[in-house]
PDB file of C-alpha atoms in Angstrom:
ATOM      1  CA  MET A  20      -2.132 -19.136 -11.170  1.00 51.00           C
ATOM      2  CA  THR A  21       0.821 -20.901 -12.422  1.00 47.00           C
ATOM      3  CA  VAL A  22       3.580 -22.079  -9.896  1.00 46.00           C
ATOM      4  CA  LYS A  23       6.885 -22.312 -11.402  1.00 47.00           C
ATOM      5  CA  ASN A  24       8.540 -25.488 -11.519  1.00 43.00           C
ATOM      6  CA  LYS A  25      12.194 -24.679 -11.254  1.00 44.00           C
ATOM      7  CA  THR A  26      12.959 -23.602  -7.661  1.00 46.00           C
ATOM      8  CA  SER A  27      15.928 -21.366  -8.932  1.00 50.00           C
ATOM      9  CA  ASP A  28      13.096 -19.421 -11.132  1.00 77.00           C
ATOM     10  CA  ARG A  29      11.063 -18.761  -7.840  1.00 90.00           C
ATOM     11  CA  ARG A  30      12.536 -15.545  -6.418  1.00 95.00           C
ATOM     12  CA  LEU A  31      10.513 -15.902  -3.199  1.00 98.00           C
ATOM     13  CA  ALA A  32      11.132 -19.658  -2.543  1.00 97.00           C
ATOM     14  CA  GLY A  33      11.350 -20.296   1.211  1.00 96.00           C
ATOM     15  CA  ARG A  34       9.943 -16.969   2.283  1.00 98.00           C
ATOM     16  CA  VAL A  35       6.603 -16.377   4.155  1.00 98.00           C
ATOM     17  CA  ALA A  36       4.128 -13.504   3.341  1.00 98.00           C
ATOM     18  CA  ILE A  37       1.156 -11.841   4.884  1.00 98.00           C
ATOM     19  CA  VAL A  38      -1.277  -9.959   2.565  1.00 98.00           C
ATOM     20  CA  THR A  39      -3.790  -8.056   4.228  1.00 98.00           C
ATOM     21  CA  GLY A  40      -7.089  -7.532   2.426  1.00 96.00           C
ATOM     22  CA  GLY A  41      -5.906 -10.568   0.524  1.00 97.00           C
ATOM     23  CA  ALA A  42      -9.419 -11.400  -1.015  1.00 94.00           C
ATOM     24  CA  GLY A  43     -10.013  -8.226  -2.871  1.00 93.00           C
ATOM     25  CA  ALA A  44      -8.873  -7.476  -6.377  1.00 94.00           C
ATOM     26  CA  LEU A  45      -5.518  -6.148  -5.698  1.00 97.00           C
ATOM     27  CA  GLY A  46      -4.956  -8.231  -2.523  1.00 97.00           C
ATOM     28  CA  ARG A  47      -5.917 -11.537  -4.470  1.00 97.00           C
ATOM     29  CA  ALA A  48      -3.535 -10.564  -7.260  1.00 98.00           C
ATOM     30  CA  HIS A  49      -0.465  -9.841  -4.748  1.00 98.00           C
ATOM     31  CA  ALA A  50      -1.339 -13.058  -2.948  1.00 98.00           C
ATOM     32  CA  LEU A  51      -1.296 -15.255  -6.169  1.00 98.00           C
ATOM     33  CA  ARG A  52       1.867 -13.636  -7.476  1.00 98.00           C
ATOM     34  CA  LEU A  53       3.802 -13.985  -4.149  1.00 98.00           C
ATOM     35  CA  ALA A  54       2.749 -17.752  -4.021  1.00 98.00           C
ATOM     36  CA  ALA A  55       3.756 -18.117  -7.823  1.00 98.00           C
ATOM     37  CA  GLU A  56       7.201 -16.755  -6.868  1.00 98.00           C
ATOM     38  CA  GLY A  57       7.482 -19.463  -4.138  1.00 98.00           C
ATOM     39  CA  ALA A  58       6.256 -17.802  -0.979  1.00 98.00           C
ATOM     40  CA  SER A  59       4.033 -19.305   1.637  1.00 98.00           C
ATOM     41  CA  VAL A  60       1.177 -16.770   2.051  1.00 98.00           C
ATOM     42  CA  VAL A  61      -1.335 -15.843   4.869  1.00 98.00           C
ATOM     43  CA  VAL A  62      -4.411 -14.447   3.226  1.00 98.00           C
ATOM     44  CA  ASN A  63      -5.835 -11.936   5.700  1.00 98.00           C
ATOM     45  CA  ASP A  64      -9.360 -10.749   4.968  1.00 96.00           C
ATOM     46  CA  LEU A  65     -12.313 -10.043   7.065  1.00 91.00           C
ATOM     47  CA  GLY A  66     -14.772 -10.183   4.268  1.00 74.00           C
ATOM     48  CA  CYS A  67     -16.486  -7.088   5.001  1.00 63.00           C
ATOM     49  CA  ASP A  68     -18.300  -4.584   2.411  1.00 58.00           C
ATOM     50  CA  LEU A  69     -16.719  -1.547   1.074  1.00 67.00           C
ATOM     51  CA  GLY A  70     -17.562   0.435   4.393  1.00 54.00           C
ATOM     52  CA  GLY A  71     -16.172  -2.207   6.582  1.00 54.00           C
ATOM     53  CA  VAL A  72     -19.326  -3.754   7.742  1.00 62.00           C
ATOM     54  CA  GLY A  73     -19.889  -7.601   8.017  1.00 57.00           C
ATOM     55  CA  SER A  74     -17.692 -10.527   7.648  1.00 66.00           C
ATOM     56  CA  ASP A  75     -17.396 -13.611   5.275  1.00 77.00           C
ATOM     57  CA  ASP A  76     -14.272 -15.684   4.771  1.00 84.00           C
ATOM     58  CA  SER A  77     -15.604 -17.347   1.542  1.00 91.00           C
ATOM     59  CA  ARG A  78     -13.570 -15.035  -0.707  1.00 92.00           C
ATOM     60  CA  ALA A  79     -10.211 -15.505   1.266  1.00 95.00           C
ATOM     61  CA  ALA A  80     -11.009 -19.210   1.254  1.00 96.00           C
ATOM     62  CA  GLN A  81     -11.162 -19.015  -2.597  1.00 97.00           C
ATOM     63  CA  VAL A  82      -7.809 -17.421  -2.913  1.00 98.00           C
ATOM     64  CA  VAL A  83      -6.267 -19.960  -0.590  1.00 98.00           C
ATOM     65  CA  GLN A  84      -7.750 -22.807  -2.705  1.00 98.00           C
ATOM     66  CA  GLU A  85      -6.506 -21.276  -5.757  1.00 98.00           C
ATOM     67  CA  ILE A  86      -2.902 -21.030  -4.472  1.00 98.00           C
ATOM     68  CA  ARG A  87      -3.084 -24.514  -3.051  1.00 98.00           C
ATOM     69  CA  ALA A  88      -4.595 -26.069  -6.324  1.00 98.00           C
ATOM     70  CA  ALA A  89      -1.554 -24.588  -8.217  1.00 97.00           C
ATOM     71  CA  GLY A  90       0.783 -26.275  -5.704  1.00 97.00           C
ATOM     72  CA  GLY A  91       1.400 -23.535  -3.291  1.00 98.00           C
ATOM     73  CA  ALA A  92       1.016 -22.975   0.360  1.00 98.00           C
ATOM     74  CA  ALA A  93      -1.464 -20.701   1.899  1.00 98.00           C
ATOM     75  CA  ILE A  94      -3.814 -20.310   4.874  1.00 98.00           C
ATOM     76  CA  ILE A  95      -6.751 -17.806   5.898  1.00 98.00           C
ATOM     77  CA  SER A  96      -6.513 -15.237   8.539  1.00 97.00           C
ATOM     78  CA  GLY A  97      -9.614 -13.508   9.560  1.00 96.00           C
ATOM     79  CA  HIS A  98      -7.846 -11.154  12.099  1.00 96.00           C
ATOM     80  CA  ASP A  99      -8.812  -7.416  12.230  1.00 96.00           C
ATOM     81  CA  VAL A 100      -5.657  -5.508  11.194  1.00 97.00           C
ATOM     82  CA  SER A 101      -6.860  -2.451  13.011  1.00 96.00           C
ATOM     83  CA  ASP A 102      -6.461  -4.267  16.340  1.00 97.00           C
ATOM     84  CA  TRP A 103      -3.169  -4.328  18.004  1.00 97.00           C
ATOM     85  CA  ALA A 104      -3.505  -7.635  19.682  1.00 98.00           C
ATOM     86  CA  GLN A 105      -5.285  -9.189  16.589  1.00 98.00           C
ATOM     87  CA  ALA A 106      -2.405  -8.022  14.451  1.00 98.00           C
ATOM     88  CA  GLU A 107       0.055  -9.668  16.653  1.00 98.00           C
ATOM     89  CA  ALA A 108      -1.999 -12.966  16.551  1.00 98.00           C
ATOM     90  CA  MET A 109      -1.991 -12.816  12.836  1.00 98.00           C
ATOM     91  CA  VAL A 110       1.955 -12.578  12.715  1.00 98.00           C
ATOM     92  CA  GLN A 111       2.231 -15.490  15.130  1.00 98.00           C
ATOM     93  CA  LEU A 112      -0.057 -17.442  12.967  1.00 98.00           C
ATOM     94  CA  ALA A 113       2.428 -17.007  10.033  1.00 98.00           C
ATOM     95  CA  ILE A 114       5.319 -17.977  12.254  1.00 98.00           C
ATOM     96  CA  GLU A 115       3.483 -21.065  13.751  1.00 98.00           C
ATOM     97  CA  THR A 116       2.180 -22.283  10.366  1.00 98.00           C
ATOM     98  CA  PHE A 117       4.968 -21.568   8.237  1.00 98.00           C
ATOM     99  CA  GLY A 118       7.904 -21.216  10.522  1.00 97.00           C
ATOM    100  CA  GLY A 119       8.707 -17.525  10.129  1.00 98.00           C
ATOM    101  CA  LEU A 120       7.762 -14.151   8.378  1.00 98.00           C
ATOM    102  CA  HIS A 121       9.535 -12.416   5.715  1.00 98.00           C
ATOM    103  CA  ILE A 122       7.023 -10.227   3.939  1.00 98.00           C
ATOM    104  CA  LEU A 123       4.243  -8.051   4.945  1.00 98.00           C
ATOM    105  CA  VAL A 124       2.014  -6.574   2.321  1.00 98.00           C
ATOM    106  CA  ASN A 125      -0.362  -3.825   3.937  1.00 98.00           C
ATOM    107  CA  ASN A 126      -3.197  -3.661   1.549  1.00 97.00           C
ATOM    108  CA  ALA A 127      -6.443  -3.815   3.634  1.00 95.00           C
ATOM    109  CA  GLY A 128      -8.770  -0.891   3.434  1.00 94.00           C
ATOM    110  CA  ILE A 129     -12.374   0.637   3.340  1.00 93.00           C
ATOM    111  CA  VAL A 130     -14.018   3.857   2.419  1.00 91.00           C
ATOM    112  CA  ARG A 131     -16.592   5.974   4.291  1.00 93.00           C
ATOM    113  CA  ASP A 132     -16.946   8.965   1.741  1.00 92.00           C
ATOM    114  CA  ARG A 133     -18.629  12.040   2.841  1.00 95.00           C
ATOM    115  CA  LEU A 134     -18.076  15.724   2.376  1.00 97.00           C
ATOM    116  CA  PHE A 135     -15.791  16.770   5.090  1.00 96.00           C
ATOM    117  CA  ALA A 136     -18.276  19.426   6.595  1.00 98.00           C
ATOM    118  CA  ASN A 137     -20.744  16.561   6.994  1.00 98.00           C
ATOM    119  CA  MET A 138     -18.378  13.682   7.960  1.00 97.00           C
ATOM    120  CA  SER A 139     -19.296  12.017  11.202  1.00 98.00           C
ATOM    121  CA  GLU A 140     -16.556  11.131  13.750  1.00 98.00           C
ATOM    122  CA  ALA A 141     -17.546   7.482  13.418  1.00 97.00           C
ATOM    123  CA  GLU A 142     -16.912   7.796   9.717  1.00 97.00           C
ATOM    124  CA  TRP A 143     -13.397   9.482  10.277  1.00 97.00           C
ATOM    125  CA  ASP A 144     -12.504   6.924  12.836  1.00 97.00           C
ATOM    126  CA  ALA A 145     -13.274   3.856  10.933  1.00 96.00           C
ATOM    127  CA  VAL A 146     -11.401   4.910   7.820  1.00 97.00           C
ATOM    128  CA  ILE A 147      -8.293   6.002   9.940  1.00 97.00           C
ATOM    129  CA  ALA A 148      -8.478   2.805  11.925  1.00 97.00           C
ATOM    130  CA  VAL A 149      -8.330   0.624   8.840  1.00 96.00           C
ATOM    131  CA  HIS A 150      -5.924   2.328   6.606  1.00 97.00           C
ATOM    132  CA  LEU A 151      -3.512   3.764   9.121  1.00 98.00           C
ATOM    133  CA  LYS A 152      -3.751   1.794  12.394  1.00 98.00           C
ATOM    134  CA  GLY A 153      -4.372  -1.331   9.999  1.00 98.00           C
ATOM    135  CA  HIS A 154      -0.971  -0.614   8.520  1.00 98.00           C
ATOM    136  CA  ALA A 155       0.683   0.153  11.693  1.00 98.00           C
ATOM    137  CA  ALA A 156      -0.404  -2.680  13.923  1.00 98.00           C
ATOM    138  CA  PRO A 157       0.622  -5.460  11.579  1.00 98.00           C
ATOM    139  CA  SER A 158       3.949  -3.474  10.901  1.00 98.00           C
ATOM    140  CA  ARG A 159       4.765  -3.105  14.540  1.00 98.00           C
ATOM    141  CA  ALA A 160       4.037  -6.768  15.240  1.00 98.00           C
ATOM    142  CA  ALA A 161       6.204  -7.846  12.283  1.00 98.00           C
ATOM    143  CA  VAL A 162       9.117  -5.388  13.186  1.00 98.00           C
ATOM    144  CA  SER A 163       9.061  -6.613  16.863  1.00 98.00           C
ATOM    145  CA  TYR A 164       9.415 -10.131  15.764  1.00 98.00           C
ATOM    146  CA  TRP A 165      12.069  -9.233  13.215  1.00 98.00           C
ATOM    147  CA  ARG A 166      14.028  -7.221  15.860  1.00 97.00           C
ATOM    148  CA  ALA A 167      14.020 -10.310  18.134  1.00 97.00           C
ATOM    149  CA  GLU A 168      15.146 -12.524  15.246  1.00 97.00           C
ATOM    150  CA  ALA A 169      17.993  -9.822  14.474  1.00 96.00           C
ATOM    151  CA  LYS A 170      19.268 -10.145  18.072  1.00 96.00           C
ATOM    152  CA  ALA A 171      19.283 -13.923  17.615  1.00 95.00           C
ATOM    153  CA  GLY A 172      21.460 -13.566  14.512  1.00 93.00           C
ATOM    154  CA  ARG A 173      18.605 -14.399  12.053  1.00 89.00           C
ATOM    155  CA  GLY A 174      17.382 -10.897  10.967  1.00 78.00           C
ATOM    156  CA  VAL A 175      18.123 -10.231   7.174  1.00 84.00           C
ATOM    157  CA  ASP A 176      16.048  -9.262   4.149  1.00 93.00           C
ATOM    158  CA  ARG A 177      12.667  -8.584   5.521  1.00 98.00           C
ATOM    159  CA  SER A 178      10.180  -6.418   3.424  1.00 98.00           C
ATOM    160  CA  ILE A 179       7.011  -4.395   4.196  1.00 98.00           C
ATOM    161  CA  ILE A 180       5.055  -3.039   1.372  1.00 98.00           C
ATOM    162  CA  HIS A 181       2.469  -0.365   2.345  1.00 98.00           C
ATOM    163  CA  THR A 182      -0.368   0.761   0.091  1.00 98.00           C
ATOM    164  CA  SER A 183      -1.084   4.466  -0.379  1.00 97.00           C
ATOM    165  CA  SER A 184      -2.998   6.344  -3.046  1.00 93.00           C
ATOM    166  CA  LEU A 185      -2.933   9.329  -5.374  1.00 90.00           C
ATOM    167  CA  SER A 186      -5.805  10.632  -3.071  1.00 90.00           C
ATOM    168  CA  GLY A 187      -3.129  10.942  -0.258  1.00 92.00           C
ATOM    169  CA  TYR A 188      -0.541  12.835  -2.537  1.00 90.00           C
ATOM    170  CA  ARG A 189      -3.109  15.426  -3.825  1.00 87.00           C
ATOM    171  CA  GLY A 190      -6.485  14.947  -2.035  1.00 88.00           C
ATOM    172  CA  SER A 191      -9.671  13.710  -3.300  1.00 88.00           C
ATOM    173  CA  PHE A 192     -13.034  15.256  -3.003  1.00 90.00           C
ATOM    174  CA  GLY A 193     -15.330  13.728  -0.372  1.00 93.00           C
ATOM    175  CA  GLN A 194     -12.399  11.597   0.997  1.00 94.00           C
ATOM    176  CA  ALA A 195     -10.876  13.589   3.646  1.00 96.00           C
ATOM    177  CA  ASN A 196     -10.550  10.669   5.952  1.00 97.00           C
ATOM    178  CA  TYR A 197      -9.002   8.340   3.337  1.00 96.00           C
ATOM    179  CA  SER A 198      -6.695  10.966   1.841  1.00 96.00           C
ATOM    180  CA  ALA A 199      -5.320  11.787   5.334  1.00 98.00           C
ATOM    181  CA  ALA A 200      -4.705   8.151   6.168  1.00 98.00           C
ATOM    182  CA  LYS A 201      -3.035   7.450   2.699  1.00 97.00           C
ATOM    183  CA  LEU A 202      -0.554  10.204   3.074  1.00 97.00           C
ATOM    184  CA  ALA A 203       0.121   9.232   6.824  1.00 98.00           C
ATOM    185  CA  VAL A 204       1.061   5.790   5.391  1.00 98.00           C
ATOM    186  CA  VAL A 205       3.889   7.247   3.743  1.00 97.00           C
ATOM    187  CA  GLY A 206       5.239   8.853   6.847  1.00 97.00           C
ATOM    188  CA  LEU A 207       4.949   5.526   8.614  1.00 98.00           C
ATOM    189  CA  SER A 208       6.813   3.722   5.837  1.00 98.00           C
ATOM    190  CA  ARG A 209       9.627   6.090   6.093  1.00 97.00           C
ATOM    191  CA  VAL A 210      10.201   5.631   9.870  1.00 98.00           C
ATOM    192  CA  ILE A 211       9.911   1.957   9.517  1.00 98.00           C
ATOM    193  CA  ALA A 212      12.735   2.070   6.873  1.00 98.00           C
ATOM    194  CA  LEU A 213      14.910   4.323   9.098  1.00 98.00           C
ATOM    195  CA  GLU A 214      14.421   2.208  12.155  1.00 98.00           C
ATOM    196  CA  GLY A 215      14.681  -1.030  10.550  1.00 97.00           C
ATOM    197  CA  ALA A 216      17.656  -0.435   8.278  1.00 97.00           C
ATOM    198  CA  SER A 217      20.058  -1.863  11.032  1.00 96.00           C
ATOM    199  CA  ILE A 218      18.163  -5.109  11.166  1.00 96.00           C
ATOM    200  CA  GLY A 219      17.603  -5.796   7.610  1.00 97.00           C
ATOM    201  CA  VAL A 220      13.968  -4.527   7.396  1.00 98.00           C
ATOM    202  CA  ARG A 221      13.124  -2.674   4.186  1.00 98.00           C
ATOM    203  CA  SER A 222       9.768  -0.535   3.832  1.00 98.00           C
ATOM    204  CA  ASN A 223       8.470   0.890   0.696  1.00 98.00           C
ATOM    205  CA  THR A 224       5.136   2.464  -0.457  1.00 98.00           C
ATOM    206  CA  ILE A 225       3.156   2.017  -3.662  1.00 98.00           C
ATOM    207  CA  SER A 226      -0.011   3.550  -4.797  1.00 96.00           C
ATOM    208  CA  PRO A 227      -1.904   1.425  -7.560  1.00 94.00           C
ATOM    209  CA  ALA A 228      -3.832   2.323 -10.392  1.00 90.00           C
ATOM    210  CA  ALA A 229      -5.936  -0.730 -10.974  1.00 90.00           C
ATOM    211  CA  ARG A 230      -9.559  -2.149 -10.873  1.00 84.00           C
ATOM    212  CA  SER A 231     -10.527  -2.615  -7.311  1.00 72.00           C
ATOM    213  CA  ARG A 232     -13.560  -1.904  -5.009  1.00 64.00           C
ATOM    214  CA  LEU A 233     -11.746   1.027  -3.353  1.00 60.00           C
ATOM    215  CA  GLY A 234     -10.258   2.389  -6.586  1.00 58.00           C
ATOM    216  CA  GLU A 235     -13.579   2.470  -8.235  1.00 60.00           C
ATOM    217  CA  SER A 236     -15.214   4.395  -5.657  1.00 55.00           C
ATOM    218  CA  ALA A 237     -12.995   7.505  -6.282  1.00 57.00           C
ATOM    219  CA  PRO A 238     -14.618  10.170  -8.492  1.00 56.00           C
ATOM    220  CA  GLY A 239     -14.154   9.820 -12.113  1.00 59.00           C
ATOM    221  CA  VAL A 240     -12.191   6.589 -11.928  1.00 58.00           C
ATOM    222  CA  VAL A 241     -15.104   4.285 -13.282  1.00 60.00           C
ATOM    223  CA  GLU A 242     -15.181   6.543 -16.542  1.00 63.00           C
ATOM    224  CA  ILE A 243     -11.432   5.996 -16.832  1.00 61.00           C
ATOM    225  CA  LEU A 244     -11.701   2.230 -16.595  1.00 60.00           C
ATOM    226  CA  LYS A 245     -14.594   1.944 -19.067  1.00 62.00           C
ATOM    227  CA  LYS A 246     -12.466   4.053 -21.484  1.00 64.00           C
ATOM    228  CA  HIS A 247      -9.671   1.471 -21.669  1.00 60.00           C
ATOM    229  CA  GLN A 248     -11.596  -1.791 -21.148  1.00 63.00           C
ATOM    230  CA  ASN A 249     -11.231  -2.863 -24.811  1.00 61.00           C
ATOM    231  CA  ALA A 250      -7.595  -2.193 -24.987  1.00 65.00           C
ATOM    232  CA  ASP A 251      -5.261  -4.779 -26.146  1.00 81.00           C
ATOM    233  CA  PHE A 252      -3.395  -4.518 -23.025  1.00 86.00           C
ATOM    234  CA  ASP A 253      -5.341  -4.627 -19.852  1.00 87.00           C
ATOM    235  CA  TYR A 254      -4.040  -1.433 -18.293  1.00 89.00           C
ATOM    236  CA  PHE A 255      -5.971  -1.710 -15.069  1.00 90.00           C
ATOM    237  CA  ASP A 256      -5.279  -5.334 -14.495  1.00 93.00           C
ATOM    238  CA  PRO A 257      -4.449  -5.633 -10.575  1.00 95.00           C
ATOM    239  CA  ALA A 258      -1.697  -8.227 -11.572  1.00 96.00           C
ATOM    240  CA  ASN A 259       0.296  -5.323 -13.019  1.00 96.00           C
ATOM    241  CA  VAL A 260       0.647  -3.879  -9.709  1.00 97.00           C
ATOM    242  CA  SER A 261       1.458  -7.255  -8.206  1.00 97.00           C
ATOM    243  CA  ALA A 262       4.738  -7.414 -10.288  1.00 97.00           C
ATOM    244  CA  LEU A 263       6.057  -4.423  -8.495  1.00 98.00           C
ATOM    245  CA  VAL A 264       5.054  -6.046  -4.988  1.00 98.00           C
ATOM    246  CA  ALA A 265       6.919  -9.257  -5.801  1.00 98.00           C
ATOM    247  CA  TRP A 266       9.995  -7.321  -6.710  1.00 98.00           C
ATOM    248  CA  LEU A 267       9.906  -5.418  -3.540  1.00 98.00           C
ATOM    249  CA  ALA A 268       9.425  -8.682  -1.592  1.00 98.00           C
ATOM    250  CA  GLY A 269      12.543 -10.176  -2.949  1.00 97.00           C
ATOM    251  CA  PRO A 270      15.500 -11.002  -0.605  1.00 95.00           C
ATOM    252  CA  ASP A 271      18.020  -9.187  -3.020  1.00 93.00           C
ATOM    253  CA  CYS A 272      15.708  -5.951  -3.588  1.00 97.00           C
ATOM    254  CA  PRO A 273      17.742  -2.840  -2.993  1.00 97.00           C
ATOM    255  CA  ALA A 274      14.899  -0.592  -2.547  1.00 97.00           C
ATOM    256  CA  THR A 275      13.937   1.018   0.841  1.00 98.00           C
ATOM    257  CA  GLU A 276      12.087   4.196   1.684  1.00 97.00           C
ATOM    258  CA  GLN A 277      10.718   4.425  -1.724  1.00 97.00           C
ATOM    259  CA  ILE A 278       7.455   5.728  -2.970  1.00 97.00           C
ATOM    260  CA  TYR A 279       5.960   4.283  -6.236  1.00 97.00           C
ATOM    261  CA  HIS A 280       2.951   4.841  -8.180  1.00 95.00           C
ATOM    262  CA  ILE A 281       2.297   2.028 -10.606  1.00 94.00           C
ATOM    263  CA  GLY A 282      -0.402   1.528 -13.306  1.00 91.00           C
ATOM    264  CA  GLY A 283      -0.366  -0.785 -16.277  1.00 90.00           C
ATOM    265  CA  ASN A 284       3.284  -0.480 -17.729  1.00 92.00           C
ATOM    266  CA  ASP A 285       3.797   2.803 -16.046  1.00 92.00           C
ATOM    267  CA  LEU A 286       5.959   3.115 -13.093  1.00 95.00           C
ATOM    268  CA  PHE A 287       6.462   6.547 -11.308  1.00 94.00           C
ATOM    269  CA  VAL A 288       9.182   7.251  -8.595  1.00 95.00           C
ATOM    270  CA  PHE A 289       7.859   9.703  -6.287  1.00 92.00           C
ATOM    271  CA  SER A 290       9.760  12.118  -3.757  1.00 89.00           C
ATOM    272  CA  LEU A 291       7.452  13.627  -1.313  1.00 79.00           C
ATOM    273  CA  PRO A 292       7.365  16.488  -0.596  1.00 81.00           C
ATOM    274  CA  PRO A 293       9.674  18.104  -3.207  1.00 81.00           C
ATOM    275  CA  ILE A 294      11.151  21.571  -2.867  1.00 84.00           C
ATOM    276  CA  THR A 295       9.789  23.705  -5.766  1.00 84.00           C
ATOM    277  CA  GLN A 296      11.128  27.004  -4.707  1.00 90.00           C
ATOM    278  CA  HIS A 297      13.307  28.446  -2.103  1.00 94.00           C
ATOM    279  CA  LEU A 298      12.205  32.111  -1.328  1.00 95.00           C
ATOM    280  CA  LYS A 299      14.233  34.311   0.958  1.00 94.00           C
ATOM    281  CA  THR A 300      13.838  37.798   2.389  1.00 95.00           C
ATOM    282  CA  GLU A 301      16.066  40.240   4.487  1.00 95.00           C
ATOM    283  CA  GLY A 302      15.402  39.306   8.289  1.00 96.00           C
ATOM    284  CA  GLN A 303      11.822  38.484   9.187  1.00 96.00           C
ATOM    285  CA  TRP A 304       9.207  37.981   6.471  1.00 96.00           C
ATOM    286  CA  SER A 305       6.673  40.946   6.432  1.00 96.00           C
ATOM    287  CA  LEU A 306       2.988  40.511   5.285  1.00 96.00           C
ATOM    288  CA  GLU A 307       3.777  42.871   2.314  1.00 96.00           C
ATOM    289  CA  GLU A 308       6.709  40.961   1.259  1.00 96.00           C
ATOM    290  CA  LEU A 309       4.749  37.737   1.385  1.00 96.00           C
ATOM    291  CA  ASP A 310       2.015  39.320  -0.763  1.00 97.00           C
ATOM    292  CA  ARG A 311       4.662  40.422  -3.321  1.00 96.00           C
ATOM    293  CA  VAL A 312       6.708  37.285  -3.545  1.00 95.00           C
ATOM    294  CA  VAL A 313       4.679  34.041  -2.685  1.00 95.00           C
ATOM    295  CA  PRO A 314       1.512  34.274  -5.034  1.00 95.00           C
ATOM    296  CA  GLN A 315       3.718  33.951  -8.093  1.00 93.00           C
ATOM    297  CA  HIS A 316       5.140  30.593  -6.976  1.00 90.00           C
ATOM    298  CA  LEU A 317       1.826  28.877  -5.889  1.00 89.00           C
ATOM    299  CA  VAL A 318       1.818  25.022  -6.728  1.00 79.00           C
ATOM    300  CA  LYS A 319      -1.248  22.989  -7.945  1.00 76.00           C
ATOM    301  CA  THR A 320      -1.042  19.192  -8.356  1.00 67.00           C
ATOM    302  CA  THR A 321      -2.994  17.318 -10.608  1.00 64.00           C
ATOM    303  CA  ILE A 322      -4.077  13.560 -10.942  1.00 60.00           C
ATOM    304  CA  GLU A 323      -4.512  13.481 -14.697  1.00 60.00           C
ATOM    305  CA  GLN A 324      -0.817  12.838 -15.481  1.00 60.00           C
ATOM    306  CA  PHE A 325      -0.918   9.581 -13.752  1.00 57.00           C
ATOM    307  CA  PHE A 326      -3.632   7.862 -16.162  1.00 56.00           C
ATOM    308  CA  PRO A 327      -3.330   6.936 -19.631  1.00 54.00           C
ATOM    309  CA  GLU A 328      -5.193   9.012 -22.025  1.00 51.00           C
TER     310      GLU A 328
END
């Protein structure tokens, strides 16, 4: 990581950020980019395995060391983002250490893949807890703090960046828990954007196409990554996604209530759910009329259009 020398070149100078899941491939890239743009960063990570088991702060410590070695400011957070009280403590850590909080990047995640018919309650609950409550709890703590700041005349230009997935938009075989949580994140982001508008809080959602432990767990993704590993441009470099994160985190960024999918040099702007047809009948729909009209307008979504060939 290179920290820029000119303060005027550092778009996030003076801002404080939390990156959850900050030791993974995407989280690390986000933390490094935010720090390179001048932000002080709380690198939050439990250091668990892909299924959310265990803890190890060594990888988060390495990210913090990288930031500090380049002249930036960073600290470790080992708080559990799926716990309401610990999420509040994480926000307080940022405030007490760096004097405030301006940016929250909700990135932490796990997977417990299983066919839905075989999925256990524990597998469902664990993924929903980390991906959905793990977005909601830090966001709630941050927005509560920002509302108090606004009442004191200090609430402007705050940003939350949520992490969704194509799995949430179109489903993913064996990932009912993950897909459900990731689509729910979109709804959460939109509500925060609506409720936060009056106090200067923006909320946006991204879905990344990049090398990561979670991303590589999805069906067919490893084959796609291998196909492009020798390309001149590293399409699946997590840093490609972090550029968008840094832009959304900026104090003058106009975006809010937006949904982006980014992979490599491709940026897609989503609007969910779109109206594809408006069908109408006389009075109440009959079963026979539904039989006649609706089947010719069935919609199928595909994931292939979002990956390079």
